[in-house]
């Protein structure tokens, strides 16, 4: 029986473990928190920091293939392990995505359109970049930002003044894209074939994903082009395993925003909404099984459940409605804005969701 090692034991590790089990695979997870969600289902647990070289080595020793559900695994500890153990995605896609400047430069070099961007390190370089890129613009920390943390939209001189404290760490300034919509794609590659999941249209609230709507209900030509360009990018970069890319779409233009070489929040809908899902295909890849081509089962809406919606989600779960799948991750501590679970509505359009369900959750 093969064992998959997962660096990280959050909700992504939890869902990857559940799918691994359905394929007759075992998992061993490593996470600094003994209460991390995936430990409730993983076959083995290693409680240790992400940069604990000895613990990571132990994870590799116990695994047939190792992956990560977390972006910020340091290269110093991962690179030596990639040479000696089976970590088939390698360090490269993590390295390319850990720094927003490197990430956008890499996307551009491999043929994707990005918003204009420049590295900024201090007030002088910020003002020079604002001069070239114009306002509005978005200032983001180059590393460790997520869900809108570590970023500010700059529209005025006052915003620039107020954003200066962010410059205590290296930043990137990007042109603000007044997008028509945001969308994302998840792909899995075995080095020869790339399978991609139907594109989701993403609706964010306060920088955090709120809803993912599939099909995206937008111009099919744009979606087909997004898929073609994404698959071409994945091949051109030589990435294997899983890759998610988030885009902004404005008119006929598709702008790369960011990528993640791990299962993605916008891909949760695939568990019930598609014939195979992002976790299952990643597990198949890691176990050396042939990939399956996914198909959408029916129109699907995924709603993220943050702390403020946890009670409402429990009520929805208790109703046991057909086509409504409530996932709660079992995190001990609930906080507003913390991802506590998600609900997948299969057989539902965005309009039907808005009419029948949206009012159940915090506006
Ligand atoms: P990020 O962490 O880069 O994904 O940013 C979080 C959210 O902020 C995105 O999903 C967008 O809604 C918004 N955002 C980030 N960058 C830009 C941009 N350059 N133009 C417009 N909106 C942005």
Short mmCIF file of C-alpha atoms and ligand atoms in Angstrom, two decimals:
data_model
loop_
_atom_site.label_atom_id
_atom_site.label_comp_id
_atom_site.label_asym_id
_atom_site.label_seq_id
_atom_site.Cartn_x
_atom_site.Cartn_y
_atom_site.Cartn_z
CA UNK A 1 0.00 0.00 0.00
CA UNK A 2 1.54 3.32 -1.06
CA UNK A 3 1.95 6.24 1.34
CA UNK A 4 1.71 9.89 0.33
CA UNK A 5 3.58 12.39 2.50
CA UNK A 6 1.97 15.81 2.84
CA UNK A 7 3.82 18.85 4.15
CA UNK A 8 1.00 20.65 5.96
CA UNK A 9 -2.13 19.24 7.60
CA UNK A 10 -4.68 21.98 6.95
CA UNK A 11 -7.98 21.56 5.11
CA UNK A 12 -6.23 20.88 1.81
CA UNK A 13 -4.30 18.03 3.44
CA UNK A 14 -7.56 16.80 4.97
CA UNK A 15 -9.35 16.59 1.61
CA UNK A 16 -6.27 15.13 -0.09
CA UNK A 17 -6.14 12.42 2.57
CA UNK A 18 -9.84 11.61 2.13
CA UNK A 19 -9.35 11.15 -1.62
CA UNK A 20 -6.11 9.20 -1.11
CA UNK A 21 -8.01 6.79 1.12
CA UNK A 22 -10.66 6.30 -1.60
CA UNK A 23 -7.82 5.21 -3.89
CA UNK A 24 -6.44 2.76 -1.33
CA UNK A 25 -3.50 4.99 -0.40
CA UNK A 26 -2.21 6.03 3.03
CA UNK A 27 -1.02 9.49 4.08
CA UNK A 28 1.43 10.89 6.59
CA UNK A 29 1.15 14.62 7.32
CA UNK A 30 3.60 17.07 8.89
CA UNK A 31 2.34 20.23 10.56
CA UNK A 32 3.45 22.42 13.48
CA UNK A 33 -0.02 22.32 15.05
CA UNK A 34 -1.08 19.05 16.71
CA UNK A 35 -4.71 20.14 16.18
CA UNK A 36 -4.41 20.64 12.41
CA UNK A 37 -7.49 19.29 10.56
CA UNK A 38 -5.79 16.60 8.46
CA UNK A 39 -4.39 14.86 11.54
CA UNK A 40 -7.94 13.67 12.29
CA UNK A 41 -7.87 11.45 9.20
CA UNK A 42 -4.20 10.94 8.25
CA UNK A 43 -2.69 7.52 8.90
CA UNK A 44 0.40 9.01 10.52
CA UNK A 45 1.22 12.39 12.02
CA UNK A 46 4.47 14.28 12.47
CA UNK A 47 4.10 17.41 14.59
CA UNK A 48 7.02 19.67 13.66
CA UNK A 49 7.89 23.03 12.15
CA UNK A 50 7.97 23.35 8.35
CA UNK A 51 11.68 24.12 8.50
CA UNK A 52 12.60 21.21 10.80
CA UNK A 53 15.01 19.38 8.49
CA UNK A 54 15.07 16.16 10.54
CA UNK A 55 11.26 15.98 10.71
CA UNK A 56 10.89 16.61 6.96
CA UNK A 57 13.44 13.88 6.30
CA UNK A 58 11.41 11.53 8.50
CA UNK A 59 8.28 12.41 6.48
CA UNK A 60 10.15 11.56 3.26
CA UNK A 61 11.46 8.28 4.70
CA UNK A 62 7.93 7.16 5.58
CA UNK A 63 6.46 8.14 2.18
CA UNK A 64 6.52 6.78 -1.37
CA UNK A 65 5.86 10.28 -2.74
CA UNK A 66 5.77 13.66 -1.01
CA UNK A 67 3.74 16.78 -1.81
CA UNK A 68 2.91 20.06 -0.09
CA UNK A 69 -0.34 21.83 0.68
CA UNK A 70 1.44 24.94 1.85
CA UNK A 71 3.45 27.47 -0.19
CA UNK A 72 6.05 28.65 2.23
CA UNK A 73 8.15 25.54 2.71
CA UNK A 74 11.72 26.91 2.74
CA UNK A 75 14.02 25.89 -0.09
CA UNK A 76 16.99 25.38 2.24
CA UNK A 77 15.29 22.34 3.74
CA UNK A 78 13.34 21.10 0.73
CA UNK A 79 16.02 21.25 -1.98
CA UNK A 80 18.38 18.68 -0.36
CA UNK A 81 15.39 16.33 0.10
CA UNK A 82 14.26 16.67 -3.52
CA UNK A 83 17.60 15.15 -4.53
CA UNK A 84 17.23 12.08 -2.31
CA UNK A 85 13.51 11.37 -2.09
CA UNK A 86 10.50 11.20 -4.39
CA UNK A 87 9.06 14.73 -4.32
CA UNK A 88 7.90 14.68 -7.93
CA UNK A 89 6.69 18.29 -8.15
CA UNK A 90 10.13 19.40 -6.95
CA UNK A 91 10.93 22.76 -5.43
CA UNK A 92 10.75 24.81 -8.63
CA UNK A 93 6.99 25.63 -8.73
CA UNK A 94 7.11 26.54 -5.03
CA UNK A 95 10.16 28.72 -5.60
CA UNK A 96 8.48 30.44 -8.53
CA UNK A 97 5.35 31.18 -6.51
CA UNK A 98 6.88 32.18 -3.18
CA UNK A 99 7.77 35.70 -4.30
CA UNK A 100 5.23 37.81 -6.20
CA UNK A 101 7.96 39.53 -8.22
CA UNK A 102 9.48 36.23 -9.35
CA UNK A 103 6.01 34.79 -9.91
CA UNK A 104 4.86 37.57 -12.25
CA UNK A 105 8.22 37.74 -14.03
CA UNK A 106 8.06 33.98 -14.63
CA UNK A 107 4.46 34.21 -15.89
CA UNK A 108 5.39 36.97 -18.31
CA UNK A 109 8.50 35.13 -19.53
CA UNK A 110 6.36 32.07 -20.25
CA UNK A 111 3.82 33.90 -22.34
CA UNK A 112 1.08 35.06 -19.94
CA UNK A 113 -0.16 38.64 -19.74
CA UNK A 114 0.25 40.29 -16.32
CA UNK A 115 -0.75 43.70 -14.97
CA UNK A 116 2.20 46.13 -15.18
CA UNK A 117 4.41 45.66 -12.10
CA UNK A 118 7.65 46.87 -10.53
CA UNK A 119 9.70 45.96 -7.48
CA UNK A 120 9.62 48.66 -4.80
CA UNK A 121 11.78 48.79 -1.68
CA UNK A 122 11.40 52.30 -0.30
CA UNK A 123 9.47 55.53 -0.69
CA UNK A 124 11.65 56.75 -3.58
CA UNK A 125 11.20 53.60 -5.67
CA UNK A 126 7.48 53.54 -4.77
CA UNK A 127 6.97 57.08 -6.02
CA UNK A 128 8.98 56.35 -9.18
CA UNK A 129 6.89 53.23 -9.84
CA UNK A 130 3.63 55.16 -9.24
CA UNK A 131 4.92 57.69 -11.79
CA UNK A 132 5.37 54.96 -14.41
CA UNK A 133 2.42 52.66 -13.63
CA UNK A 134 -0.07 55.33 -12.57
CA UNK A 135 -2.88 55.14 -10.01
CA UNK A 136 -4.85 53.25 -8.94
CA UNK A 137 -2.28 50.59 -8.16
CA UNK A 138 -1.90 47.80 -5.61
CA UNK A 139 1.08 47.59 -3.27
CA UNK A 140 1.77 44.04 -2.06
CA UNK A 141 4.47 42.46 0.04
CA UNK A 142 6.55 40.19 -2.18
CA UNK A 143 6.40 37.22 0.17
CA UNK A 144 3.99 35.66 2.68
CA UNK A 145 0.88 37.57 1.55
CA UNK A 146 -2.42 35.69 1.22
CA UNK A 147 -6.15 36.43 1.15
CA UNK A 148 -5.58 40.16 0.83
CA UNK A 149 -3.12 40.29 3.76
CA UNK A 150 -0.06 42.43 3.13
CA UNK A 151 -1.58 44.56 0.40
CA UNK A 152 -3.18 47.96 -0.12
CA UNK A 153 -4.93 49.63 -3.00
CA UNK A 154 -3.43 53.08 -3.70
CA UNK A 155 -5.78 55.64 -5.23
CA UNK A 156 -4.42 58.92 -3.85
CA UNK A 157 -1.43 60.66 -2.26
CA UNK A 158 -2.98 59.95 1.17
CA UNK A 159 -3.09 56.23 0.33
CA UNK A 160 0.61 56.34 -0.59
CA UNK A 161 1.48 57.97 2.74
CA UNK A 162 -0.63 55.45 4.64
CA UNK A 163 0.96 52.50 2.80
CA UNK A 164 4.58 53.42 3.60
CA UNK A 165 4.80 51.09 6.63
CA UNK A 166 4.30 48.10 4.26
CA UNK A 167 7.70 48.99 2.79
CA UNK A 168 9.49 47.60 5.85
CA UNK A 169 9.72 44.48 3.66
CA UNK A 170 10.36 44.22 -0.11
CA UNK A 171 7.18 44.92 -2.09
CA UNK A 172 5.76 44.90 -5.59
CA UNK A 173 3.57 47.61 -7.09
CA UNK A 174 1.01 46.41 -9.62
CA UNK A 175 -1.38 48.24 -11.87
CA UNK A 176 -4.92 47.96 -10.57
CA UNK A 177 -7.02 45.95 -13.03
CA UNK A 178 -10.68 47.07 -13.01
CA UNK A 179 -11.65 43.52 -13.93
CA UNK A 180 -15.03 42.32 -15.18
CA UNK A 181 -14.54 39.14 -13.20
CA UNK A 182 -11.94 36.89 -11.55
CA UNK A 183 -11.49 33.29 -12.60
CA UNK A 184 -9.21 30.39 -11.84
CA UNK A 185 -8.17 27.08 -13.27
CA UNK A 186 -6.72 23.97 -11.64
CA UNK A 187 -4.56 21.61 -13.70
CA UNK A 188 -2.76 18.33 -13.01
CA UNK A 189 0.11 17.18 -15.22
CA UNK A 190 2.02 13.92 -15.27
CA UNK A 191 4.70 15.45 -17.48
CA UNK A 192 2.97 14.27 -20.66
CA UNK A 193 -0.75 14.85 -20.24
CA UNK A 194 -2.29 17.90 -18.63
CA UNK A 195 -5.85 17.56 -17.37
CA UNK A 196 -7.68 20.71 -16.35
CA UNK A 197 -10.82 21.28 -14.35
CA UNK A 198 -13.61 23.53 -15.65
CA UNK A 199 -12.79 27.19 -15.00
CA UNK A 200 -14.53 28.74 -12.00
CA UNK A 201 -15.64 32.36 -11.72
CA UNK A 202 -14.54 33.63 -8.35
CA UNK A 203 -16.24 36.24 -6.22
CA UNK A 204 -14.09 37.63 -3.42
CA UNK A 205 -15.11 39.54 -0.34
CA UNK A 206 -12.49 41.48 1.67
CA UNK A 207 -9.76 39.80 -0.42
CA UNK A 208 -10.98 36.30 0.53
CA UNK A 209 -12.69 33.91 -1.87
CA UNK A 210 -16.42 33.88 -1.11
CA UNK A 211 -18.04 32.05 -4.03
CA UNK A 212 -16.84 29.97 -6.94
CA UNK A 213 -19.36 29.55 -9.77
CA UNK A 214 -19.00 26.81 -12.41
CA UNK A 215 -19.61 27.01 -15.31
CA UNK A 216 -18.30 30.54 -15.10
CA UNK A 217 -21.29 31.87 -17.12
CA UNK A 218 -19.08 34.13 -19.25
CA UNK A 219 -17.88 34.24 -22.88
CA UNK A 220 -16.86 30.64 -23.72
CA UNK A 221 -14.12 31.90 -26.04
CA UNK A 222 -12.37 33.55 -23.06
CA UNK A 223 -12.63 30.35 -21.03
CA UNK A 224 -11.24 28.24 -23.89
CA UNK A 225 -8.33 30.66 -24.32
CA UNK A 226 -7.66 30.68 -20.56
CA UNK A 227 -7.49 26.90 -20.60
CA UNK A 228 -5.20 26.79 -23.67
CA UNK A 229 -2.83 29.43 -22.30
CA UNK A 230 -2.75 27.85 -18.83
CA UNK A 231 -1.93 24.40 -20.16
CA UNK A 232 0.72 25.85 -22.47
CA UNK A 233 2.21 27.74 -19.49
CA UNK A 234 2.30 24.62 -17.31
CA UNK A 235 4.09 22.68 -20.05
CA UNK A 236 6.47 25.54 -20.85
CA UNK A 237 7.50 25.76 -17.18
CA UNK A 238 7.92 21.99 -17.00
CA UNK A 239 5.73 21.77 -13.89
CA UNK A 240 4.31 18.43 -12.84
CA UNK A 241 1.62 17.59 -10.31
CA UNK A 242 -0.96 20.23 -9.52
CA UNK A 243 -1.06 23.92 -10.40
CA UNK A 244 -3.81 26.50 -9.85
CA UNK A 245 -3.75 29.89 -11.57
CA UNK A 246 -5.90 32.90 -10.70
CA UNK A 247 -6.72 35.46 -13.37
CA UNK A 248 -8.41 38.83 -13.79
CA UNK A 249 -10.49 39.18 -16.96
CA UNK A 250 -11.18 42.58 -18.48
CA UNK A 251 -12.79 42.83 -21.89
CA UNK A 252 -10.96 40.29 -24.04
CA UNK A 253 -7.80 40.35 -21.89
CA UNK A 254 -6.79 37.68 -19.40
CA UNK A 255 -4.30 38.86 -16.77
CA UNK A 256 -2.32 36.41 -14.63
CA UNK A 257 -2.67 37.31 -10.95
CA UNK A 258 -1.08 34.45 -9.03
CA UNK A 259 -0.50 30.71 -8.97
CA UNK A 260 -0.22 27.94 -6.39
CA UNK A 261 1.34 24.48 -6.90
CA UNK A 262 -1.17 22.83 -4.56
CA UNK A 263 -4.91 22.13 -4.45
CA UNK A 264 -6.81 25.40 -4.52
CA UNK A 265 -9.78 26.80 -2.63
CA UNK A 266 -11.56 27.49 -5.92
CA UNK A 267 -11.19 23.78 -6.79
CA UNK A 268 -13.20 22.51 -3.79
CA UNK A 269 -16.28 22.39 -6.01
CA UNK A 270 -14.71 19.50 -7.97
CA UNK A 271 -15.28 17.04 -5.10
CA UNK A 272 -18.98 16.75 -5.84
CA UNK A 273 -19.39 18.97 -8.91
CA UNK A 274 -17.07 17.05 -11.26
CA UNK A 275 -16.56 13.43 -12.23
CA UNK A 276 -13.10 13.50 -10.65
CA UNK A 277 -11.64 16.11 -8.34
CA UNK A 278 -8.42 18.05 -7.77
CA UNK A 279 -7.40 15.96 -4.75
CA UNK A 280 -8.06 12.67 -6.48
CA UNK A 281 -6.06 13.63 -9.57
CA UNK A 282 -3.14 14.87 -7.45
CA UNK A 283 -3.20 11.60 -5.49
CA UNK A 284 -3.38 9.61 -8.75
CA UNK A 285 -0.38 11.50 -10.10
CA UNK A 286 1.61 10.95 -6.88
CA UNK A 287 0.77 7.24 -6.87
CA UNK A 288 1.77 6.82 -10.52
CA UNK A 289 -1.79 6.11 -11.69
CA UNK A 290 -3.04 7.46 -15.04
CA UNK A 291 -4.88 10.78 -14.87
CA UNK A 292 -8.61 11.00 -15.53
CA UNK A 293 -10.19 13.76 -17.61
CA UNK A 294 -12.68 15.67 -15.44
CA UNK A 295 -16.18 16.64 -16.54
CA UNK A 296 -18.64 18.92 -14.81
CA UNK A 297 -21.57 16.96 -13.37
CA UNK A 298 -23.96 19.94 -13.22
CA UNK A 299 -23.82 23.71 -12.62
CA UNK A 300 -22.21 24.15 -9.21
CA UNK A 301 -21.70 26.94 -6.67
CA UNK A 302 -19.12 26.66 -3.88
CA UNK A 303 -19.56 28.93 -0.86
CA UNK A 304 -16.66 29.38 1.55
CA UNK A 305 -17.61 29.21 5.21
CA UNK A 306 -15.64 31.65 7.34
CA UNK A 307 -15.96 31.87 11.12
CA UNK A 308 -18.91 34.25 10.94
CA UNK A 309 -20.90 31.72 8.86
CA UNK A 310 -20.16 28.60 10.88
CA UNK A 311 -23.50 28.48 12.73
CA UNK A 312 -25.45 28.99 9.49
CA UNK A 313 -23.42 26.21 7.85
CA UNK A 314 -24.26 23.82 10.72
CA UNK A 315 -27.94 24.59 10.23
CA UNK A 316 -27.66 23.95 6.48
CA UNK A 317 -25.90 20.65 7.21
CA UNK A 318 -28.69 19.59 9.60
CA UNK A 319 -31.30 20.17 6.90
CA UNK A 320 -29.69 17.46 4.75
CA UNK A 321 -30.90 18.91 1.44
CA UNK A 322 -30.25 17.07 -1.79
CA UNK A 323 -27.28 18.37 -3.78
CA UNK A 324 -26.03 20.44 -0.82
CA UNK A 325 -22.69 19.19 0.54
CA UNK A 326 -21.43 20.78 3.75
CA UNK A 327 -17.74 20.35 4.57
CA UNK A 328 -16.61 21.50 8.00
CA UNK A 329 -12.89 21.19 8.60
CA UNK A 330 -13.00 20.59 12.36
CA UNK A 331 -10.75 23.52 13.25
CA UNK A 332 -10.83 23.99 17.02
CA UNK A 333 -10.83 27.76 17.04
CA UNK A 334 -13.34 29.70 14.94
CA UNK A 335 -12.60 33.32 14.07
CA UNK A 336 -14.26 35.73 11.64
CA UNK A 337 -12.41 35.49 8.28
CA UNK A 338 -10.89 32.09 9.16
CA UNK A 339 -11.78 29.38 6.62
CA UNK A 340 -13.81 26.89 8.66
CA UNK A 341 -15.45 24.93 5.85
CA UNK A 342 -17.26 25.20 2.56
CA UNK A 343 -20.60 24.21 1.05
CA UNK A 344 -20.99 22.88 -2.47
CA UNK A 345 -24.36 23.32 -4.15
CA UNK A 346 -24.57 20.91 -7.08
CA UNK A 347 -27.24 21.56 -9.71
CA UNK A 348 -27.38 25.27 -8.90
CA UNK A 349 -26.58 28.43 -10.87
CA UNK A 350 -25.27 31.69 -9.38
CA UNK A 351 -28.70 33.26 -9.85
CA UNK A 352 -30.46 30.41 -8.03
CA UNK A 353 -27.90 30.60 -5.22
CA UNK A 354 -28.46 34.35 -4.82
CA UNK A 355 -32.23 33.92 -4.78
CA UNK A 356 -32.45 30.95 -2.42
CA UNK A 357 -29.31 30.79 -0.26
CA UNK A 358 -27.23 33.98 -0.11
CA UNK A 359 -29.36 35.55 2.65
CA UNK A 360 -28.58 32.61 4.98
CA UNK A 361 -25.00 33.84 5.34
CA UNK A 362 -23.42 37.04 6.70
CA UNK A 363 -23.51 39.78 4.05
P1 LIG B 1 -4.12 38.38 -4.25
O1 LIG B 1 -3.67 38.05 -2.86
O2 LIG B 1 -3.01 38.91 -5.12
O3 LIG B 1 -4.86 37.24 -4.91
O4 LIG B 1 -5.19 39.55 -4.10
C1 LIG B 1 -6.42 39.37 -3.40
C2 LIG B 1 -7.54 40.05 -4.14
O5 LIG B 1 -7.29 41.47 -4.25
C3 LIG B 1 -7.71 39.58 -5.58
O6 LIG B 1 -8.47 38.40 -5.64
C4 LIG B 1 -8.41 40.78 -6.21
O7 LIG B 1 -9.79 40.78 -5.90
C5 LIG B 1 -7.73 41.96 -5.52
N1 LIG B 1 -6.56 42.40 -6.32
C6 LIG B 1 -5.28 42.00 -6.15
N2 LIG B 1 -4.46 42.54 -7.07
C7 LIG B 1 -5.23 43.31 -7.86
C8 LIG B 1 -4.98 44.14 -9.02
N3 LIG B 1 -3.74 44.28 -9.54
N4 LIG B 1 -6.03 44.76 -9.58
C9 LIG B 1 -7.30 44.63 -9.07
N5 LIG B 1 -7.58 43.89 -7.99
C10 LIG B 1 -6.58 43.23 -7.38
#
